[in-house]
């Protein structure tokens, strides 16, 4: 018998307004020109417009069709501005003044990659490739020129290493931890305590009586034990009883009823709570797509996966949460059916959860956007699955509470409604010595017996035990990773952990979190950032839906595919910190992750600076042809030559990129250094320790997230 369970909680951490730090390789803020709401305290106080917990100030302007770029042309050697330098992109040309400044306006975006050319008397001409430009952006881009007589030319050929790609994890069919004879998992006895103020005791007892027990019998049992009937849950065939003396009598009441011969089981009815860090988020009102900000989708190879499957509207995914705003402009048409279990009606609109003194957090809508926001529609964010049906089951009240019986009922209802995948971004830390509650166990068994995949968040306590219900053997337990592929401190570990997926960092930096749909007042598409294992789980649920759309409909087979194709993280093979590794949607769907073409690489000369943990570039960029041949000017002296494919477009040499180097090589002013050939190898999640030492070029053995800085003024 199971007693003493405390509150379950939503497993999202916090929200932030999007910020982007400017820099040569950054493409500027997607919200440039809009005033961040978080910085408008005085203005907001004077504008009492409050809609659904979100402030609505204005509609975003229509984005310009083209983009603009501006910056300063400087001498590499001195950092001084260069006057009379000609700067051009396509048919747009300008000449710098005495301050070296230039600006090009109304430039067509085209394919998103443009060529910038710059030349001035006394300097070597330069040509840069700028990728990832978007409509309406205003880019800051400084250009550094090498003076005549200070540089030579380096040339050679790059190629890809024949070394194997990062090792995949062990087969997912390996045994999970043992369970009790009853089939319920014996949870670990020790864990880190939950944050103060998060958990609260159950208010009620959930009782399942044997067949033939009448309501009068239940009323008699309740009265005899100093309790009263709260409700009968017909889906679970169980009664919710509340002790008149208060919550302190919940466990004694459960123990007393459990020994009754007419009782199948009696257990505390868990209370679910929101796990949120109080912040004051400001919703983002985008004027165009935010796909460039969705590092999470690139991390799990969604662009490649979409070449294999975009899903099917016949596949239903249940979001058991706070509800979903079905008329959100970026979700409209994807949300159908469902049930409100709190009010026992079909109003499944997102009720949100409290966020201290800040606006409410619409957790279910955020989760829904990760799974299946409208994609390729020139609006907002992309979802993992382009085509599917989201089915909301609201189990939370407007204070962020839910009862366990309602979650169990929602699971059963979802199965009966024909749902193929269930997402549970909620959980409760296990208490010492306690088994999974019988109510939840029966609901999860019912889902598996009917071929339904269940995915749940591992928990945000930073402990060594996985939350319930993720800890149950039939559930896919998902932990979180940050943009650099590391596990954040909040993500729980343990023997029940299956997979990792992007959940974001609890760093306070918006761009390190997960951007998705949020409550949208007045039909204005609104988005916000959150972090937590709540955000990690829906990535896995959505990829499971893609597998379902491809005809794979056995939950055990789907688990095996997802785990066996994951990219191994941490210790080789499965481990308690990273499970089987990072979700890889492309590999799960049968893709082989081919290397990008060599034309995607940049080759440059420079040196590693330990103080800034960066490569300081002392050359122009060279762009190889399809055969890998390159040539570029470099500052005279001893140089290391680097080659790099920035696969995820984050401006850093990081896991998943391709990287290599050769050096030192001697460069003579006015001379030519030829035959500098070398190979590029994939950067594994563990950093450079798995790269050939010859490829490091003086970089530290623990290389991970190294920046590339293009000139001395940036040091």
mmCIF file of N, CA and C in Angstrom, residues 53-158:
data_model
loop_
_atom_site.group_PDB
_atom_site.id
_atom_site.type_symbol
_atom_site.label_atom_id
_atom_site.label_comp_id
_atom_site.label_asym_id
_atom_site.label_seq_id
_atom_site.Cartn_x
_atom_site.Cartn_y
_atom_site.Cartn_z
ATOM 1 N N UNK A 53 -4.338 37.915 -18.161
ATOM 2 C CA UNK A 53 -3.053 37.847 -17.471
ATOM 3 C C UNK A 53 -1.907 38.372 -18.297
ATOM 4 N N UNK A 54 -2.136 38.816 -19.556
ATOM 5 C CA UNK A 54 -1.082 39.350 -20.401
ATOM 6 C C UNK A 54 -1.396 40.791 -20.745
ATOM 7 N N UNK A 55 -0.380 41.640 -20.775
ATOM 8 C CA UNK A 55 -0.572 43.029 -21.149
ATOM 9 C C UNK A 55 -0.550 43.161 -22.658
ATOM 10 N N UNK A 56 -1.520 43.842 -23.203
ATOM 11 C CA UNK A 56 -1.620 44.037 -24.636
ATOM 12 C C UNK A 56 -1.479 45.517 -24.935
ATOM 13 N N UNK A 57 -0.350 45.917 -25.533
ATOM 14 C CA UNK A 57 -0.098 47.323 -25.780
ATOM 15 C C UNK A 57 -0.393 47.730 -27.217
ATOM 16 N N UNK A 58 0.035 46.925 -28.170
ATOM 17 C CA UNK A 58 -0.135 47.286 -29.558
ATOM 18 C C UNK A 58 0.071 46.056 -30.415
ATOM 19 N N UNK A 59 -0.349 46.155 -31.649
ATOM 20 C CA UNK A 59 -0.093 45.092 -32.607
ATOM 21 C C UNK A 59 1.256 45.342 -33.250
ATOM 22 N N UNK A 60 2.015 44.294 -33.549
ATOM 23 C CA UNK A 60 3.337 44.483 -34.144
ATOM 24 C C UNK A 60 3.228 45.035 -35.553
ATOM 25 N N UNK A 61 4.202 45.847 -35.971
ATOM 26 C CA UNK A 61 4.172 46.358 -37.336
ATOM 27 C C UNK A 61 4.463 45.247 -38.333
ATOM 28 N N UNK A 62 4.003 45.425 -39.538
ATOM 29 C CA UNK A 62 4.319 44.459 -40.592
ATOM 30 C C UNK A 62 5.804 44.530 -40.893
ATOM 31 N N UNK A 63 6.481 43.382 -41.041
ATOM 32 C CA UNK A 63 7.923 43.393 -41.249
ATOM 33 C C UNK A 63 8.283 43.889 -42.639
ATOM 34 N N UNK A 64 9.402 44.620 -42.764
ATOM 35 C CA UNK A 64 9.893 44.962 -44.094
ATOM 36 C C UNK A 64 10.248 43.689 -44.853
ATOM 37 N N UNK A 65 10.164 43.775 -46.173
ATOM 38 C CA UNK A 65 10.441 42.587 -46.981
ATOM 39 C C UNK A 65 11.923 42.285 -47.034
ATOM 40 N N UNK A 66 12.789 43.317 -46.827
ATOM 41 C CA UNK A 66 14.225 43.142 -46.972
ATOM 42 C C UNK A 66 14.922 43.368 -45.633
ATOM 43 N N UNK A 67 16.256 43.482 -45.649
ATOM 44 C CA UNK A 67 16.985 43.722 -44.414
ATOM 45 C C UNK A 67 18.014 44.818 -44.647
ATOM 46 N N UNK A 68 18.630 45.283 -43.553
ATOM 47 C CA UNK A 68 19.668 46.310 -43.640
ATOM 48 C C UNK A 68 20.882 45.853 -42.845
ATOM 49 N N UNK A 69 22.027 46.454 -43.153
ATOM 50 C CA UNK A 69 23.270 46.097 -42.470
ATOM 51 C C UNK A 69 24.098 47.358 -42.302
ATOM 52 N N UNK A 70 24.777 47.474 -41.185
ATOM 53 C CA UNK A 70 25.625 48.628 -40.938
ATOM 54 C C UNK A 70 26.774 48.228 -40.035
ATOM 55 N N UNK A 71 27.835 49.054 -40.021
ATOM 56 C CA UNK A 71 28.982 48.768 -39.182
ATOM 57 C C UNK A 71 30.112 49.720 -39.481
ATOM 58 N N UNK A 72 31.319 49.333 -39.062
ATOM 59 C CA UNK A 72 32.509 50.153 -39.252
ATOM 60 C C UNK A 72 33.566 49.315 -39.952
ATOM 61 N N UNK A 73 34.216 49.890 -40.955
ATOM 62 C CA UNK A 73 35.355 49.249 -41.608
ATOM 63 C C UNK A 73 36.608 49.714 -40.880
ATOM 64 N N UNK A 74 37.413 48.752 -40.420
ATOM 65 C CA UNK A 74 38.593 49.073 -39.624
ATOM 66 C C UNK A 74 39.843 48.393 -40.181
ATOM 67 N N UNK A 75 40.993 48.952 -39.824
ATOM 68 C CA UNK A 75 42.277 48.320 -40.114
ATOM 69 C C UNK A 75 42.500 47.217 -39.090
ATOM 70 N N UNK A 76 42.874 46.021 -39.573
ATOM 71 C CA UNK A 76 43.112 44.929 -38.635
ATOM 72 C C UNK A 76 44.268 45.268 -37.706
ATOM 73 N N UNK A 77 45.325 45.841 -38.225
ATOM 74 C CA UNK A 77 46.543 46.057 -37.438
ATOM 75 C C UNK A 77 46.365 47.116 -36.363
ATOM 76 N N UNK A 78 45.649 48.208 -36.679
ATOM 77 C CA UNK A 78 45.547 49.325 -35.740
ATOM 78 C C UNK A 78 44.166 49.489 -35.122
ATOM 79 N N UNK A 79 43.142 48.917 -35.756
ATOM 80 C CA UNK A 79 41.776 49.099 -35.282
ATOM 81 C C UNK A 79 41.181 50.432 -35.679
ATOM 82 N N UNK A 80 41.950 51.267 -36.405
ATOM 83 C CA UNK A 80 41.467 52.588 -36.793
ATOM 84 C C UNK A 80 40.440 52.474 -37.915
ATOM 85 N N UNK A 81 39.483 53.407 -37.969
ATOM 86 C CA UNK A 81 38.505 53.390 -39.063
ATOM 87 C C UNK A 81 39.192 53.608 -40.411
ATOM 88 N N UNK A 82 38.623 53.002 -41.443
ATOM 89 C CA UNK A 82 39.147 53.138 -42.806
ATOM 90 C C UNK A 82 38.164 53.983 -43.607
ATOM 91 N N UNK A 83 38.638 55.158 -44.076
ATOM 92 C CA UNK A 83 37.790 56.024 -44.888
ATOM 93 C C UNK A 83 37.854 55.616 -46.353
ATOM 94 N N UNK A 84 36.825 55.994 -47.091
ATOM 95 C CA UNK A 84 36.748 55.765 -48.540
ATOM 96 C C UNK A 84 36.807 54.285 -48.908
ATOM 97 N N UNK A 85 36.324 53.424 -48.008
ATOM 98 C CA UNK A 85 36.232 51.998 -48.325
ATOM 99 C C UNK A 85 34.894 51.738 -49.010
ATOM 100 N N UNK A 86 34.931 50.974 -50.083
ATOM 101 C CA UNK A 86 33.706 50.618 -50.799
ATOM 102 C C UNK A 86 33.150 49.318 -50.226
ATOM 103 N N UNK A 87 31.870 49.350 -49.842
ATOM 104 C CA UNK A 87 31.203 48.174 -49.283
ATOM 105 C C UNK A 87 29.987 47.876 -50.148
ATOM 106 N N UNK A 88 29.832 46.628 -50.560
ATOM 107 C CA UNK A 88 28.708 46.295 -51.433
ATOM 108 C C UNK A 88 28.158 44.916 -51.125
ATOM 109 N N UNK A 89 26.837 44.794 -51.332
ATOM 110 C CA UNK A 89 26.138 43.507 -51.330
ATOM 111 C C UNK A 89 25.211 43.536 -52.534
ATOM 112 N N UNK A 90 25.432 42.638 -53.474
ATOM 113 C CA UNK A 90 24.636 42.648 -54.694
ATOM 114 C C UNK A 90 24.814 43.959 -55.427
ATOM 115 N N UNK A 91 23.697 44.627 -55.752
ATOM 116 C CA UNK A 91 23.774 45.901 -56.461
ATOM 117 C C UNK A 91 23.728 47.094 -55.518
ATOM 118 N N UNK A 92 23.805 46.853 -54.207
ATOM 119 C CA UNK A 92 23.823 47.919 -53.215
ATOM 120 C C UNK A 92 25.271 48.237 -52.849
ATOM 121 N N UNK A 93 25.680 49.522 -52.999
ATOM 122 C CA UNK A 93 27.061 49.920 -52.727
ATOM 123 C C UNK A 93 27.070 51.229 -51.962
ATOM 124 N N UNK A 94 28.037 51.358 -51.056
ATOM 125 C CA UNK A 94 28.224 52.608 -50.332
ATOM 126 C C UNK A 94 29.707 52.803 -50.079
ATOM 127 N N UNK A 95 30.109 54.018 -49.701
ATOM 128 C CA UNK A 95 31.504 54.349 -49.412
ATOM 129 C C UNK A 95 31.571 54.944 -48.010
ATOM 130 N N UNK A 96 32.547 54.510 -47.223
ATOM 131 C CA UNK A 96 32.654 54.976 -45.847
ATOM 132 C C UNK A 96 33.166 56.407 -45.782
ATOM 133 N N UNK A 97 32.769 57.099 -44.704
ATOM 134 C CA UNK A 97 33.286 58.427 -44.432
ATOM 135 C C UNK A 97 34.519 58.350 -43.561
ATOM 136 N N UNK A 98 34.892 59.482 -42.970
ATOM 137 C CA UNK A 98 36.099 59.536 -42.144
ATOM 138 C C UNK A 98 35.994 58.636 -40.920
ATOM 139 N N UNK A 99 34.759 58.384 -40.450
ATOM 140 C CA UNK A 99 34.580 57.525 -39.277
ATOM 141 C C UNK A 99 34.525 56.046 -39.617
ATOM 142 N N UNK A 100 34.669 55.715 -40.902
ATOM 143 C CA UNK A 100 34.680 54.314 -41.325
ATOM 144 C C UNK A 100 33.319 53.653 -41.354
ATOM 145 N N UNK A 101 32.254 54.415 -41.070
ATOM 146 C CA UNK A 101 30.931 53.798 -40.995
ATOM 147 C C UNK A 101 30.316 53.595 -42.370
ATOM 148 N N UNK A 102 29.544 52.511 -42.462
ATOM 149 C CA UNK A 102 28.806 52.229 -43.683
ATOM 150 C C UNK A 102 27.405 51.758 -43.307
ATOM 151 N N UNK A 103 26.493 51.846 -44.247
ATOM 152 C CA UNK A 103 25.139 51.322 -44.063
ATOM 153 C C UNK A 103 24.561 50.994 -45.429
ATOM 154 N N UNK A 104 23.999 49.803 -45.534
ATOM 155 C CA UNK A 104 23.318 49.367 -46.752
ATOM 156 C C UNK A 104 21.881 49.043 -46.378
ATOM 157 N N UNK A 105 20.936 49.609 -47.099
ATOM 158 C CA UNK A 105 19.528 49.481 -46.755
ATOM 159 C C UNK A 105 18.777 48.706 -47.833
ATOM 160 N N UNK A 106 17.632 48.149 -47.417
ATOM 161 C CA UNK A 106 16.687 47.538 -48.350
ATOM 162 C C UNK A 106 17.352 46.479 -49.224
ATOM 163 N N UNK A 107 18.065 45.562 -48.573
ATOM 164 C CA UNK A 107 18.772 44.499 -49.298
ATOM 165 C C UNK A 107 17.874 43.272 -49.384
ATOM 166 N N UNK A 108 17.664 42.695 -50.545
ATOM 167 C CA UNK A 108 16.848 41.478 -50.649
ATOM 168 C C UNK A 108 17.451 40.333 -49.841
ATOM 169 N N UNK A 109 16.606 39.597 -49.140
ATOM 170 C CA UNK A 109 17.075 38.469 -48.326
ATOM 171 C C UNK A 109 17.506 37.302 -49.200
ATOM 172 N N UNK A 110 16.765 37.064 -50.293
ATOM 173 C CA UNK A 110 17.090 35.942 -51.177
ATOM 174 C C UNK A 110 17.011 34.618 -50.456
ATOM 175 N N UNK A 111 18.083 33.829 -50.519
ATOM 176 C CA UNK A 111 18.108 32.510 -49.886
ATOM 177 C C UNK A 111 18.508 32.576 -48.420
ATOM 178 N N UNK A 112 18.800 33.787 -47.914
ATOM 179 C CA UNK A 112 19.237 33.921 -46.528
ATOM 180 C C UNK A 112 20.733 34.002 -46.379
ATOM 181 N N UNK A 113 21.483 33.882 -47.477
ATOM 182 C CA UNK A 113 22.936 34.019 -47.462
ATOM 183 C C UNK A 113 23.334 35.080 -48.477
ATOM 184 N N UNK A 114 24.132 36.069 -48.045
ATOM 185 C CA UNK A 114 24.556 37.146 -48.934
ATOM 186 C C UNK A 114 26.078 37.250 -48.918
ATOM 187 N N UNK A 115 26.647 37.879 -49.964
ATOM 188 C CA UNK A 115 28.088 38.085 -50.074
ATOM 189 C C UNK A 115 28.380 39.564 -49.881
ATOM 190 N N UNK A 116 29.179 39.891 -48.868
ATOM 191 C CA UNK A 116 29.602 41.262 -48.626
ATOM 192 C C UNK A 116 31.021 41.432 -49.147
ATOM 193 N N UNK A 117 31.244 42.459 -49.980
ATOM 194 C CA UNK A 117 32.574 42.748 -50.512
ATOM 195 C C UNK A 117 33.017 44.114 -50.018
ATOM 196 N N UNK A 118 34.305 44.212 -49.690
ATOM 197 C CA UNK A 118 34.841 45.456 -49.151
ATOM 198 C C UNK A 118 36.263 45.650 -49.660
ATOM 199 N N UNK A 119 36.572 46.868 -50.111
ATOM 200 C CA UNK A 119 37.917 47.178 -50.582
ATOM 201 C C UNK A 119 38.251 48.636 -50.352
ATOM 202 N N UNK A 120 39.547 48.916 -50.161
ATOM 203 C CA UNK A 120 40.011 50.288 -49.963
ATOM 204 C C UNK A 120 41.456 50.387 -50.407
ATOM 205 N N UNK A 121 41.875 51.572 -50.850
ATOM 206 C CA UNK A 121 43.257 51.788 -51.276
ATOM 207 C C UNK A 121 44.207 51.474 -50.134
ATOM 208 N N UNK A 122 45.246 50.687 -50.419
ATOM 209 C CA UNK A 122 46.231 50.328 -49.404
ATOM 210 C C UNK A 122 45.874 49.097 -48.600
ATOM 211 N N UNK A 123 44.743 48.462 -48.912
ATOM 212 C CA UNK A 123 44.299 47.278 -48.175
ATOM 213 C C UNK A 123 43.933 46.158 -49.150
ATOM 214 N N UNK A 124 43.997 44.916 -48.678
ATOM 215 C CA UNK A 124 43.609 43.759 -49.469
ATOM 216 C C UNK A 124 42.082 43.635 -49.483
ATOM 217 N N UNK A 125 41.523 43.402 -50.670
ATOM 218 C CA UNK A 125 40.068 43.282 -50.794
ATOM 219 C C UNK A 125 39.569 42.080 -49.997
ATOM 220 N N UNK A 126 38.366 42.231 -49.466
ATOM 221 C CA UNK A 126 37.788 41.178 -48.625
ATOM 222 C C UNK A 126 36.389 40.828 -49.121
ATOM 223 N N UNK A 127 36.047 39.540 -49.017
ATOM 224 C CA UNK A 127 34.690 39.073 -49.327
ATOM 225 C C UNK A 127 34.238 38.142 -48.220
ATOM 226 N N UNK A 128 33.092 38.460 -47.607
ATOM 227 C CA UNK A 128 32.552 37.649 -46.514
ATOM 228 C C UNK A 128 31.201 37.074 -46.908
ATOM 229 N N UNK A 129 30.948 35.854 -46.470
ATOM 230 C CA UNK A 129 29.641 35.224 -46.635
ATOM 231 C C UNK A 129 28.869 35.382 -45.328
ATOM 232 N N UNK A 130 27.685 35.972 -45.392
ATOM 233 C CA UNK A 130 26.854 36.185 -44.199
ATOM 234 C C UNK A 130 25.603 35.335 -44.358
ATOM 235 N N UNK A 131 25.420 34.409 -43.461
ATOM 236 C CA UNK A 131 24.302 33.470 -43.550
ATOM 237 C C UNK A 131 23.246 33.772 -42.496
ATOM 238 N N UNK A 132 22.043 33.248 -42.731
ATOM 239 C CA UNK A 132 20.974 33.321 -41.746
ATOM 240 C C UNK A 132 20.277 34.654 -41.668
ATOM 241 N N UNK A 133 20.405 35.504 -42.704
ATOM 242 C CA UNK A 133 19.704 36.786 -42.650
ATOM 243 C C UNK A 133 18.210 36.560 -42.819
ATOM 244 N N UNK A 134 17.417 37.436 -42.199
ATOM 245 C CA UNK A 134 15.968 37.297 -42.216
ATOM 246 C C UNK A 134 15.310 38.624 -42.538
ATOM 247 N N UNK A 135 14.106 38.545 -43.027
ATOM 248 C CA UNK A 135 13.350 39.737 -43.390
ATOM 249 C C UNK A 135 13.188 40.654 -42.190
ATOM 250 N N UNK A 136 13.362 41.953 -42.430
ATOM 251 C CA UNK A 136 13.131 42.934 -41.387
ATOM 252 C C UNK A 136 14.274 43.118 -40.414
ATOM 253 N N UNK A 137 15.353 42.368 -40.558
ATOM 254 C CA UNK A 137 16.462 42.485 -39.618
ATOM 255 C C UNK A 137 17.338 43.682 -39.941
ATOM 256 N N UNK A 138 17.982 44.204 -38.900
ATOM 257 C CA UNK A 138 18.992 45.247 -39.036
ATOM 258 C C UNK A 138 20.253 44.703 -38.386
ATOM 259 N N UNK A 139 21.274 44.407 -39.191
ATOM 260 C CA UNK A 139 22.451 43.687 -38.717
ATOM 261 C C UNK A 139 23.614 44.631 -38.456
ATOM 262 N N UNK A 140 24.337 44.396 -37.378
ATOM 263 C CA UNK A 140 25.581 45.108 -37.083
ATOM 264 C C UNK A 140 26.748 44.217 -37.484
ATOM 265 N N UNK A 141 27.634 44.712 -38.361
ATOM 266 C CA UNK A 141 28.706 43.864 -38.890
ATOM 267 C C UNK A 141 29.921 44.736 -39.181
ATOM 268 N N UNK A 142 30.936 44.661 -38.317
ATOM 269 C CA UNK A 142 32.183 45.385 -38.546
ATOM 270 C C UNK A 142 33.086 44.565 -39.466
ATOM 271 N N UNK A 143 33.845 45.250 -40.333
ATOM 272 C CA UNK A 143 34.704 44.605 -41.324
ATOM 273 C C UNK A 143 36.150 45.009 -41.044
ATOM 274 N N UNK A 144 37.050 44.042 -40.966
ATOM 275 C CA UNK A 144 38.468 44.297 -40.720
ATOM 276 C C UNK A 144 39.260 44.029 -41.992
ATOM 277 N N UNK A 145 40.097 44.997 -42.384
ATOM 278 C CA UNK A 145 40.899 44.880 -43.597
ATOM 279 C C UNK A 145 42.381 44.740 -43.251
ATOM 280 N N UNK A 146 43.069 43.861 -43.978
ATOM 281 C CA UNK A 146 44.512 43.675 -43.826
ATOM 282 C C UNK A 146 45.233 44.647 -44.755
ATOM 283 N N UNK A 147 46.181 45.403 -44.196
ATOM 284 C CA UNK A 147 46.932 46.376 -44.994
ATOM 285 C C UNK A 147 47.862 45.662 -45.962
ATOM 286 N N UNK A 148 48.052 46.262 -47.139
ATOM 287 C CA UNK A 148 49.013 45.719 -48.098
ATOM 288 C C UNK A 148 50.377 45.602 -47.436
ATOM 289 N N UNK A 149 51.065 44.507 -47.702
ATOM 290 C CA UNK A 149 52.402 44.303 -47.164
ATOM 291 C C UNK A 149 52.426 43.694 -45.782
ATOM 292 N N UNK A 150 51.244 43.418 -45.199
ATOM 293 C CA UNK A 150 51.213 42.806 -43.858
ATOM 294 C C UNK A 150 50.761 41.352 -43.886
ATOM 295 N N UNK A 151 50.390 40.855 -45.079
ATOM 296 C CA UNK A 151 49.781 39.527 -45.129
ATOM 297 C C UNK A 151 50.287 38.734 -46.315
ATOM 298 N N UNK A 152 50.134 37.430 -46.209
ATOM 299 C CA UNK A 152 50.395 36.513 -47.311
ATOM 300 C C UNK A 152 49.152 35.685 -47.566
ATOM 301 N N UNK A 153 49.247 34.719 -48.447
ATOM 302 C CA UNK A 153 48.079 33.900 -48.811
ATOM 303 C C UNK A 153 48.328 32.443 -48.434
ATOM 304 N N UNK A 154 47.292 31.822 -47.838
ATOM 305 C CA UNK A 154 47.340 30.408 -47.466
ATOM 306 C C UNK A 154 46.361 29.659 -48.361
ATOM 307 N N UNK A 155 46.756 28.500 -48.850
ATOM 308 C CA UNK A 155 45.845 27.693 -49.664
ATOM 309 C C UNK A 155 46.060 26.220 -49.370
ATOM 310 N N UNK A 156 45.061 25.438 -49.675
ATOM 311 C CA UNK A 156 45.138 23.998 -49.450
ATOM 312 C C UNK A 156 43.788 23.363 -49.716
ATOM 313 N N UNK A 157 43.596 22.187 -49.156
ATOM 314 C CA UNK A 157 42.347 21.440 -49.361
ATOM 315 C C UNK A 157 41.906 20.838 -48.032
ATOM 316 N N UNK A 158 40.624 20.947 -47.751
ATOM 317 C CA UNK A 158 40.062 20.269 -46.586
ATOM 318 C C UNK A 158 39.201 19.105 -47.052
#
